[in-house]
PDB file of C-alpha atoms in Angstrom:
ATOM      1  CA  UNK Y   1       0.000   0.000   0.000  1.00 84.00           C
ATOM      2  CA  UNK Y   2       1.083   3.808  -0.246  1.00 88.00           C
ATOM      3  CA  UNK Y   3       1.645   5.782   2.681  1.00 92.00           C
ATOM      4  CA  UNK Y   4      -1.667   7.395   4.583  1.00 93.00           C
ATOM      5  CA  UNK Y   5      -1.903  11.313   4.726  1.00 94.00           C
ATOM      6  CA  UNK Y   6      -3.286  14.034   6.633  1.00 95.00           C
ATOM      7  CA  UNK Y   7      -2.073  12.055  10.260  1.00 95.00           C
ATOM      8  CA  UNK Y   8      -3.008  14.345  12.716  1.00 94.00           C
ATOM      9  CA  UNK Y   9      -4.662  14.934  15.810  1.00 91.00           C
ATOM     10  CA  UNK Y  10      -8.350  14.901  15.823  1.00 90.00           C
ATOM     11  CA  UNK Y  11      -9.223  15.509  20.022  1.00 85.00           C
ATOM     12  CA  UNK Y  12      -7.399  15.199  23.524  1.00 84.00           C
ATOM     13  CA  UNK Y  13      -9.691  14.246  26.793  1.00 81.00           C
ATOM     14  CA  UNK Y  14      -8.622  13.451  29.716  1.00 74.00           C
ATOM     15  CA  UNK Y  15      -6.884  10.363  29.259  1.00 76.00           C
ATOM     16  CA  UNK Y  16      -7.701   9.740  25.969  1.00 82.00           C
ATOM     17  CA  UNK Y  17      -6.135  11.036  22.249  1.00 86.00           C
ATOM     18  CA  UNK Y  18      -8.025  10.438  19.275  1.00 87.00           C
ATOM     19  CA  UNK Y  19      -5.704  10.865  15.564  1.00 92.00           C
ATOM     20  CA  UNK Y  20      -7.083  10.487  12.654  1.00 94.00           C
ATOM     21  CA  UNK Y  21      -5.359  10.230   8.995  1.00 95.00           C
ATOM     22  CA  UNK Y  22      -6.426   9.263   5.366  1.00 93.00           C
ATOM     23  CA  UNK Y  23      -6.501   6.306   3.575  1.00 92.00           C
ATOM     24  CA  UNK Y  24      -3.433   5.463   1.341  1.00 91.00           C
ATOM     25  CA  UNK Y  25      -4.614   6.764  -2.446  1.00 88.00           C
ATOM     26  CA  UNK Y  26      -2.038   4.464  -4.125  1.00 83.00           C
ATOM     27  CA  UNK Y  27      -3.070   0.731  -3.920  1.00 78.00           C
ATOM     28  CA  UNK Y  28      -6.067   1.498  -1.453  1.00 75.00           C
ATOM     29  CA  UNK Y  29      -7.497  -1.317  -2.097  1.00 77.00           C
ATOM     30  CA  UNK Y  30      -4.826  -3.721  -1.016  1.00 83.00           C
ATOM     31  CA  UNK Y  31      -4.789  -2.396   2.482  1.00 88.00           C
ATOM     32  CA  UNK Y  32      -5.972  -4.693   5.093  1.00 87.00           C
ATOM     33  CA  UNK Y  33      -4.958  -2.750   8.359  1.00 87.00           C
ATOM     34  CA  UNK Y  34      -2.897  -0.438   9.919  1.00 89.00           C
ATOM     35  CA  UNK Y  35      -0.435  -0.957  13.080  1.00 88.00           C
ATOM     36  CA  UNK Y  36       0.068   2.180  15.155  1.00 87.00           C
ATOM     37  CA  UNK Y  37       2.660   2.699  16.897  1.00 85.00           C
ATOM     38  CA  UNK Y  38       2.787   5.125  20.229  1.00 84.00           C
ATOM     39  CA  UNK Y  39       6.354   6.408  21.168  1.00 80.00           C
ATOM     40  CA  UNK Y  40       6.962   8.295  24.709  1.00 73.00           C
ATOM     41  CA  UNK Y  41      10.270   8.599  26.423  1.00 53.00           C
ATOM     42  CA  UNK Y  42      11.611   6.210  24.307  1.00 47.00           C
ATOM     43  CA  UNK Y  43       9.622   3.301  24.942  1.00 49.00           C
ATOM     44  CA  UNK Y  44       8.119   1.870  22.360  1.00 50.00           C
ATOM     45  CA  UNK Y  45       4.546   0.085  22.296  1.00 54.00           C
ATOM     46  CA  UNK Y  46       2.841  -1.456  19.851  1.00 47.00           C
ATOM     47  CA  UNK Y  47      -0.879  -1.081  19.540  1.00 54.00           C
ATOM     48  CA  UNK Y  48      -3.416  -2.423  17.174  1.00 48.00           C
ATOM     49  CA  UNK Y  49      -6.858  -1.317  17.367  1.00 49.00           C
ATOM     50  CA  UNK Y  50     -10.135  -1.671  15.259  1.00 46.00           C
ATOM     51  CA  UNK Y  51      -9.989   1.558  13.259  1.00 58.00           C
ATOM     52  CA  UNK Y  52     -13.613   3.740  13.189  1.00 68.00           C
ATOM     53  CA  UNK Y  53     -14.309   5.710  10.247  1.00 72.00           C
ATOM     54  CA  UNK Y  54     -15.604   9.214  10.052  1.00 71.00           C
ATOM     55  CA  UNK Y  55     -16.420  10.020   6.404  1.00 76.00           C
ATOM     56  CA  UNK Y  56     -13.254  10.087   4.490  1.00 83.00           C
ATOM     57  CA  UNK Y  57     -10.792   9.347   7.786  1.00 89.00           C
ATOM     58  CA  UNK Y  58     -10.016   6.626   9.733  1.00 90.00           C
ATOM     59  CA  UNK Y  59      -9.796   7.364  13.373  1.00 89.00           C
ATOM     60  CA  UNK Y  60      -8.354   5.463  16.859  1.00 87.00           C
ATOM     61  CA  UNK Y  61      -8.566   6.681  20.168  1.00 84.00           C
ATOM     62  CA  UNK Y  62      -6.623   5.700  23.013  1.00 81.00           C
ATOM     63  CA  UNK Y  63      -6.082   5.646  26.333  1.00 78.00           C
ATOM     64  CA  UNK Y  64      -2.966   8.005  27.860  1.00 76.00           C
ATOM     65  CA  UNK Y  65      -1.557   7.124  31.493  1.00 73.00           C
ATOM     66  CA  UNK Y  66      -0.348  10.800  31.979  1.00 76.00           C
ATOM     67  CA  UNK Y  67      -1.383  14.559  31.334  1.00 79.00           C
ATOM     68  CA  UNK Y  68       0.439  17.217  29.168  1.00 83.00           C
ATOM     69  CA  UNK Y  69       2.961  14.427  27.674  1.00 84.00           C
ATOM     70  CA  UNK Y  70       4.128  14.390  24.265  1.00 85.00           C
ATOM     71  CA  UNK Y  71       3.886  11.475  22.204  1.00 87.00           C
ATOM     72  CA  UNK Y  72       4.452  10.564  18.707  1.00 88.00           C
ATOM     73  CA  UNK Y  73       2.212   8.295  16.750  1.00 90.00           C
ATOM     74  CA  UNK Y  74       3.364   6.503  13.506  1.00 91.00           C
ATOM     75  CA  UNK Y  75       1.235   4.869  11.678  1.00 93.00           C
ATOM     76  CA  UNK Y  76       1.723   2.188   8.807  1.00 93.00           C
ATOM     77  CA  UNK Y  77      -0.621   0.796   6.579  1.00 93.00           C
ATOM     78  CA  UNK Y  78      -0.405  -3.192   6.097  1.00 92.00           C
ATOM     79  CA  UNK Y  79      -1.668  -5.352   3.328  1.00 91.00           C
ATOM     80  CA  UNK Y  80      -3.352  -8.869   3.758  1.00 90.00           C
ATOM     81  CA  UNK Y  81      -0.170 -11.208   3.281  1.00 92.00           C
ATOM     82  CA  UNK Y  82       1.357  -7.960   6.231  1.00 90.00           C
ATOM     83  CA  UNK Y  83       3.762  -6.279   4.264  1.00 92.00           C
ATOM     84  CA  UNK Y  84       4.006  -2.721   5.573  1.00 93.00           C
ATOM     85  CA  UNK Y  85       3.639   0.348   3.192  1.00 93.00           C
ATOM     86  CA  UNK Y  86       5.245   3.585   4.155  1.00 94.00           C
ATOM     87  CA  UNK Y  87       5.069   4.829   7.721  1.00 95.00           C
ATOM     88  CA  UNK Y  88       3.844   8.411   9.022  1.00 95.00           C
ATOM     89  CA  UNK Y  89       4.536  10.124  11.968  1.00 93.00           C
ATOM     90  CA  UNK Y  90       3.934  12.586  13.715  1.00 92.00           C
ATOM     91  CA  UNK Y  91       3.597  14.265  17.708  1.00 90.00           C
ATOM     92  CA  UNK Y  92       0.773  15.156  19.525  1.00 88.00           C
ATOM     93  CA  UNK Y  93       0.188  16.201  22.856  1.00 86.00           C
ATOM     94  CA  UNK Y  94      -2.325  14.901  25.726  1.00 83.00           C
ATOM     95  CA  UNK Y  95      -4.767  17.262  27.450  1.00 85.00           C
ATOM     96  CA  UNK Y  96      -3.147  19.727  30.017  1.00 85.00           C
ATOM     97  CA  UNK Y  97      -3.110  18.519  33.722  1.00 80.00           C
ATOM     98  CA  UNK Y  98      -5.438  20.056  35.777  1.00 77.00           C
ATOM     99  CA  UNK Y  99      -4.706  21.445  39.522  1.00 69.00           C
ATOM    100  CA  UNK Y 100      -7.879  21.430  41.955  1.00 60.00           C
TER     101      UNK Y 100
END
């Protein structure tokens, strides 16, 4: 498959980020899945979720352990026999912590 586009974050809660991205346009139709994988402080964690569609974009949301943390989400589309396709990144930021 060809690599998604528009990967970007759609919503932070509070202890949840949603991102969102395109469909590959090249070879679309060969594209079975897509791994995601969340980077913070180095650690890496592999994650694979049902994806939800809204309209044109496929979306995931997931559950964050900590407030106002960067992270950086790279996604790759996968075909059935899962060969990757091109891999996009990029960072996104949880919800701000908030002091009662």
């Amino acid at each position: 498959p060809g690599p998604i586009e528009n990967l970007v974050q759609d919503s932070a809660e509070s202890n949840t980020i949603t991102v969102c991205w395109n469909p590959p346009t090249q070879n679309t139709f060969c594209v079975h899945d897509y791994e995601v994988e969340i980077i913070l402080a180095e650690v890496r964690q592999l994650i694979d979720l049902v994806a939800e569609r809204r309209d044109d974009r496929i979306c995931r949301t997931y559950q964050v352990q900590e407030c106002s943390r960067k992270y950086k989400f790279c996604v790759t589309p996968v075909n059935e026999d899962g060969e990757p396709g091109p891999q996009s990144c990029t960072l996104v930021e949880s919800s701000p912590c908030i002091n009662l």
